[in-house]
Structures are given as structure tokens and as C-alpha cells.
């Protein structure tokens, strides 16, 4: 059964003289939702997760965990994957999972442990190994299996992929998505990788300075971040000096608004998402030469030169070295377009 998580005026300080880590957070995760909690290091993400798990006490406020079925008043089982995995070094993989099923007869524990280890695709050859004998990916699968073993109503994931290299991160993210979808468990994922939160979460919440500054659907948070600081936390940005627009070295495409208050900006630069950039045929002033072109995930990282100017941008399209191009910028989608 999925549970609702409701944080009511939740505050936290670790000592009286220290500034608060969390500041009167009011936040709800509906039953069965998957929410990505993103923010810079030290923003309070992990502290909030540990309070929800019951591992830390609030300095003020409270957390209410209520079942989807109001008739069932039992406290939910909570499964948690810790950033450092927190696997018990003396127990084998199979025994780690059996241990959290301690209230069941031995045969049932072994059967359920085998089922959940298969669900997380940990190969049977690893079941009788201890954590020190497991690879990073195997240890991650074991930590997820242990969190899922008791059939939790709430699943909490604290930077669950932090210790994996890029290829394994993608593989594990697919596995976590598949398992959560199959179980329909209410899930909170803490990460400072916005792309992971966007791929896994139904909704994204942005934590900044101990407060939840924004929450919404992934597309809304990606495109409508209310400040440059939050935009940086929720996806990649390309930096364009304001002088490029003044000198007509970069242009907004036809029908797009000129740089305005709605753009993410500081005194010297305007910032846009890579998806807003397009390479077109060169113009009179907007004429850049491609000095380098390299793959960057699903996109391309280009080094462009124009006289004494040099810029590195990430765009969805490749270009040949030596090719002359113009940089065109599209406006961000308006809120009403995102709702369609």
C-alpha cells in the first residue's frame, strides 16, 4: 500500500547556536508519487529525508505518514537506500535481505529474499558473498533489494547512484524506475544530479537554503525555474555574454522574445538551456566557425570562434569542423504551453 508523506512546519537545527538546516517546510508527497528532491550540497535534502525516515528528530513541526486507504492506521514500513549503502560487512548478500525479514519463518525469509534479489537482478553467484566481495553495481542492487524486501509503503533513496560510474548509473536508474513502477510505492529520491531526478520523478522539488523553493512536473521545473540559481540546479545552461546580442553575434529567432526579465541572467550574461540553441546559416555579423565538435551524452559540445571571441556551447545537432554557422536562440516555452 502506498502512503502519503506530509511535512508540517518541519524545522531542524543541530545545535542552538547554529543556523537552521531546515526552515518550516510544508510539503506533501501524495501516495504512489515519485518525487526527485534536488539541491546543492548542504541545502538540507538528506536531513529532510532522514527526518521522514525517523532517523532524525525535528526541531520543530512534524511529519505525518498516512495510508492511501484511510481504514488502515498502521505505521508504514519504510525502505531506505543510503548514500554509502550502509551494508553490514559481516553478512552475505542473502543474509542482509533475510535479516530485515526477521519476523517470518526461516523458509519464508529465504524464499522472499530470493525473490527480491532476482527482482533487482543480483546474480545468484553473488548471493553468498559479503559486501567487500561485491562490485559497485552488485552492492547497489543488494542495497535496493534490502530496502524493498519488507514491501515498504515508502521508499527513500539518498543519492543511490553516487558511487557508480556513468554506464552503471544509467543501468541502475532503469532498474530503479522499473521496480518502482511495478510496486507503485511512494518514493523520494535525493540527488544533486537533475537529470536523474527528471528521469525518475513524477515531480521535482528544489531545496535551497533549507526551504523548498519550487515544486512541479519535471518539464515545468526545467523550463520555469524562477531564478538563475534554481535554473542551475535543475539542468544544464549555456552562458551567452550580453555583448554578443548587442553586437548581433547571437540572434533570437523570428517570433522569439528578446532577452527580458523572464530570461535567466546576471549583469554580464544571459543563460539558456541547450535545447534553446539552434545552428543556422551564417549571417552578416552572426558568423561563427566551428573549431571543435565532440559528443556530450545525447548532444554535441562545440567550440566556436568569431574573430577574437570564443564560446563553447552544447547543442542537439553536430557540425563539421571549419563550418560557418550562426547561433540562434529560441524563447523558453511559456507556462500555458507546458500545461497542454
XYZ file of C-alpha atoms in Angstrom:
340
model
C 0.000 0.000 0.000
C 1.268 3.490 -0.870
C 1.427 6.161 1.834
C 1.207 9.952 1.852
C 4.125 11.922 3.301
C 3.145 15.244 4.863
C 5.734 17.603 6.338
C 4.116 20.254 8.552
C 6.305 23.235 9.575
C 9.350 20.963 9.708
C 12.458 22.730 11.028
C 15.842 21.394 12.060
C 18.898 22.782 13.806
C 21.672 20.571 15.081
C 22.531 22.919 17.965
C 21.064 26.082 19.445
C 23.724 28.478 18.165
C 23.843 27.005 14.645
C 21.703 28.336 11.778
C 18.724 26.124 10.873
C 19.307 23.404 8.303
C 15.561 23.229 7.509
C 13.182 26.183 7.836
C 9.467 25.492 8.408
C 8.970 23.169 5.457
C 5.378 22.440 4.450
C 5.415 19.777 1.783
C 3.298 16.799 0.748
C 4.094 13.743 -1.368
C 0.886 12.055 -2.497
C 0.514 8.244 -2.316
C 2.282 6.429 -5.142
C 4.106 9.534 -6.351
C 7.816 9.524 -7.181
C 9.452 12.841 -6.281
C 13.002 13.904 -7.019
C 14.447 16.159 -4.320
C 17.275 18.219 -5.836
C 19.541 20.928 -4.491
C 23.131 21.912 -3.877
C 25.276 20.147 -1.277
C 24.323 21.351 2.193
C 20.852 22.528 1.151
C 19.148 20.141 3.621
C 17.976 17.352 1.280
C 19.437 14.415 3.210
C 18.408 15.879 6.561
C 14.796 16.094 5.373
C 14.964 12.503 4.094
C 16.332 11.254 7.422
C 13.566 13.080 9.308
C 10.938 11.400 7.105
C 12.630 8.048 7.797
C 12.554 8.678 11.561
C 16.364 8.678 11.802
C 16.468 12.347 12.856
C 14.076 14.314 15.069
C 12.534 17.621 14.039
C 13.491 20.736 15.988
C 10.009 21.968 15.141
C 6.967 20.724 13.260
C 6.113 17.114 12.462
C 5.902 14.501 9.715
C 2.635 12.629 9.171
C 2.646 9.355 7.215
C -0.881 8.316 6.282
C -2.100 5.355 4.202
C -3.922 5.666 0.903
C -6.694 3.607 2.486
C -7.824 5.659 5.487
C -9.147 2.484 7.187
C -5.586 1.148 7.606
C -3.963 3.017 10.504
C -0.725 1.007 10.660
C 2.589 2.861 10.508
C 4.184 2.166 7.134
C 7.272 0.095 6.594
C 9.962 2.414 5.236
C 12.704 1.151 2.935
C 15.829 3.264 2.559
C 18.925 3.153 0.366
C 21.707 5.174 1.994
C 24.313 7.148 0.082
C 27.119 4.966 1.469
C 24.780 1.909 1.153
C 25.354 1.006 4.879
C 25.590 -2.721 4.124
C 26.546 -4.932 7.077
C 30.110 -6.078 6.336
C 29.836 -9.465 8.108
C 26.652 -10.692 6.369
C 26.340 -12.246 2.926
C 24.017 -10.659 0.372
C 21.305 -13.248 1.032
C 21.560 -12.800 4.825
C 21.375 -8.987 4.516
C 17.937 -9.328 2.953
C 16.803 -12.142 5.273
C 17.751 -10.065 8.313
C 15.151 -7.370 7.590
C 12.529 -10.136 7.320
C 13.266 -11.377 10.834
C 9.609 -11.832 11.852
C 8.988 -14.563 9.258
C 9.759 -18.307 9.476
C 13.209 -19.179 8.082
C 11.856 -20.843 4.910
C 9.707 -17.829 4.055
C 12.636 -15.497 4.665
C 14.807 -17.457 2.232
C 12.074 -17.561 -0.416
C 11.276 -13.855 -0.150
C 14.968 -12.914 -0.144
C 15.493 -14.943 -3.315
C 12.502 -13.254 -4.974
C 13.660 -9.706 -4.234
C 17.300 -10.424 -5.149
C 16.077 -11.680 -8.516
C 13.879 -8.578 -8.844
C 16.939 -6.341 -8.520
C 18.888 -8.634 -10.890
C 21.638 -9.590 -8.489
C 23.025 -12.820 -9.942
C 22.758 -15.926 -7.697
C 26.555 -16.312 -7.812
C 26.772 -13.162 -5.640
C 24.174 -14.139 -3.045
C 26.666 -15.820 -0.700
C 29.308 -13.080 -0.948
C 29.909 -10.363 1.619
C 29.847 -6.653 0.648
C 33.642 -6.430 0.289
C 33.446 -9.170 -2.363
C 30.784 -7.394 -4.446
C 31.313 -4.957 -7.305
C 29.856 -1.454 -7.042
C 26.858 -2.377 -9.167
C 26.242 -5.580 -7.188
C 26.388 -3.712 -3.881
C 23.930 -1.149 -5.224
C 21.497 -3.896 -6.289
C 21.810 -5.506 -2.859
C 21.086 -2.207 -1.071
C 17.962 -1.745 -3.204
C 16.867 -5.361 -2.576
C 17.252 -4.911 1.186
C 15.180 -1.696 1.083
C 12.400 -3.433 -0.869
C 12.370 -6.757 0.991
C 9.713 -5.937 3.581
C 7.316 -4.471 0.999
C 7.639 -0.826 2.109
C 4.859 1.724 1.756
C 7.525 4.429 1.405
C 10.894 4.135 -0.348
C 13.610 6.716 0.396
C 16.687 6.919 -1.838
C 19.626 9.084 -0.732
C 21.991 9.637 -3.675
C 21.607 5.937 -4.532
C 23.812 6.090 -7.646
C 26.557 8.367 -6.312
C 29.212 5.646 -6.175
C 28.673 4.328 -9.707
C 30.345 5.321 -12.958
C 28.264 6.723 -15.830
C 27.368 3.460 -17.676
C 26.283 1.738 -14.445
C 24.321 4.811 -13.331
C 22.134 4.574 -16.423
C 21.616 0.837 -15.967
C 20.712 1.211 -12.284
C 18.407 4.153 -12.972
C 16.482 1.987 -15.440
C 16.246 -0.788 -12.834
C 15.057 1.563 -10.061
C 12.437 3.052 -12.406
C 11.185 -0.412 -13.381
C 10.953 -1.639 -9.760
C 9.169 1.487 -8.510
C 6.687 1.405 -11.395
C 5.917 -2.254 -10.709
C 5.346 -1.716 -6.978
C 3.619 1.689 -7.031
C 5.434 2.676 -3.832
C 5.636 6.319 -2.712
C 9.253 7.290 -3.397
C 11.519 10.225 -2.607
C 14.869 10.396 -4.427
C 17.532 12.780 -3.116
C 20.125 13.723 -5.730
C 22.175 16.651 -6.943
C 22.017 15.235 -10.486
C 18.999 16.956 -12.018
C 18.916 14.529 -14.964
C 18.391 11.551 -12.603
C 15.539 13.327 -10.826
C 13.915 14.286 -14.143
C 14.115 10.694 -15.447
C 12.783 9.046 -12.291
C 10.411 11.565 -10.733
C 6.760 12.344 -11.450
C 7.520 15.652 -9.754
C 10.625 17.595 -8.813
C 11.119 19.606 -5.617
C 14.047 22.023 -5.352
C 15.608 22.573 -1.921
C 17.552 25.786 -1.401
C 18.842 27.166 1.901
C 16.644 24.852 3.952
C 13.410 25.588 2.095
C 11.547 24.005 -0.804
C 11.695 26.872 -3.285
C 9.900 25.197 -6.194
C 7.935 22.036 -6.929
C 6.244 20.872 -10.092
C 6.259 18.458 -13.010
C 9.711 17.829 -14.456
C 9.077 19.917 -17.599
C 7.706 22.825 -15.584
C 10.683 22.891 -13.207
C 13.147 22.560 -16.100
C 11.728 25.479 -18.088
C 10.142 27.749 -15.478
C 12.744 27.932 -12.706
C 12.095 31.320 -11.026
C 15.766 32.269 -10.624
C 19.153 31.647 -12.198
C 20.285 29.789 -9.080
C 17.382 27.333 -9.302
C 17.836 27.004 -13.070
C 21.434 25.909 -12.435
C 20.214 23.221 -10.024
C 17.647 21.799 -12.433
C 19.533 21.317 -15.687
C 22.420 22.398 -17.925
C 22.785 26.023 -19.012
C 24.703 27.782 -21.771
C 26.274 31.152 -20.889
C 25.895 33.901 -23.507
C 27.511 37.314 -22.807
C 25.084 40.223 -23.235
C 27.618 41.878 -25.555
C 27.021 39.115 -28.124
C 23.427 40.287 -28.502
C 24.444 43.941 -28.673
C 26.978 43.146 -31.415
C 24.449 40.882 -33.195
C 26.783 37.895 -32.849
C 23.833 35.886 -31.486
C 20.213 36.338 -32.519
C 16.806 35.384 -31.188
C 14.921 33.519 -33.885
C 11.868 35.012 -35.552
C 8.911 35.062 -33.198
C 11.053 34.705 -30.072
C 11.258 37.407 -27.456
C 14.431 39.421 -26.971
C 16.255 38.949 -23.655
C 13.927 40.133 -20.901
C 13.272 39.725 -17.211
C 11.898 36.259 -17.869
C 15.328 35.111 -19.033
C 17.875 33.758 -16.550
C 20.557 36.414 -16.374
C 23.151 38.287 -14.360
C 24.806 41.643 -15.031
C 27.069 40.284 -17.763
C 25.393 37.218 -19.251
C 22.145 35.584 -20.308
C 21.757 31.856 -19.664
C 19.692 29.471 -21.793
C 19.064 25.742 -21.965
C 20.979 23.866 -24.705
C 17.593 22.946 -26.206
C 17.002 26.657 -26.946
C 20.003 26.879 -29.279
C 19.984 26.168 -32.988
C 22.733 26.415 -35.582
C 21.636 28.060 -38.855
C 23.266 29.527 -41.926
C 25.708 32.356 -41.147
C 24.590 35.982 -41.237
C 26.431 39.252 -41.715
C 27.606 39.557 -38.086
C 26.383 36.263 -36.635
C 29.083 34.188 -38.282
C 30.936 31.623 -36.169
C 33.463 28.999 -37.244
C 33.340 25.513 -35.723
C 36.758 24.868 -34.138
C 35.812 21.580 -32.452
C 32.814 19.230 -32.203
C 32.599 16.381 -29.693
C 29.765 14.190 -28.379
C 28.337 15.164 -24.982
C 25.813 12.500 -23.993
C 22.919 12.758 -26.448
C 24.086 16.263 -27.507
C 27.204 17.822 -29.044
C 29.735 20.170 -27.446
C 31.003 22.722 -29.945
C 33.869 25.196 -29.672
C 33.043 28.207 -31.858
C 35.166 31.226 -32.794
C 34.214 34.600 -34.275
C 37.176 36.962 -34.603
C 38.625 37.286 -31.092
C 35.501 35.766 -29.496
C 35.390 32.119 -28.456
C 32.476 30.213 -26.965
C 31.725 26.606 -26.012
C 28.106 25.530 -26.348
C 26.165 22.284 -26.099
C 23.544 21.802 -28.808
C 21.380 18.903 -30.028
C 22.990 18.947 -33.511
C 26.524 18.232 -34.738
C 28.505 20.476 -37.082
C 31.628 19.945 -39.177
C 34.928 21.467 -38.077
C 35.595 24.595 -40.150
C 31.895 25.050 -40.954
C 30.463 28.588 -40.686
C 27.274 28.848 -38.651
C 25.058 31.341 -36.856
C 23.754 30.878 -33.311
C 20.008 31.296 -32.970
C 18.165 31.292 -29.628
C 14.554 30.274 -29.076
C 12.464 31.553 -26.173
C 11.644 29.196 -23.346
C 8.165 27.611 -23.516
C 5.521 29.736 -21.809
C 3.665 28.254 -18.789
C 0.431 27.847 -20.775
C 2.251 25.764 -23.403
C 3.610 23.450 -20.701
C 0.092 22.748 -19.448
C -1.199 21.493 -22.796
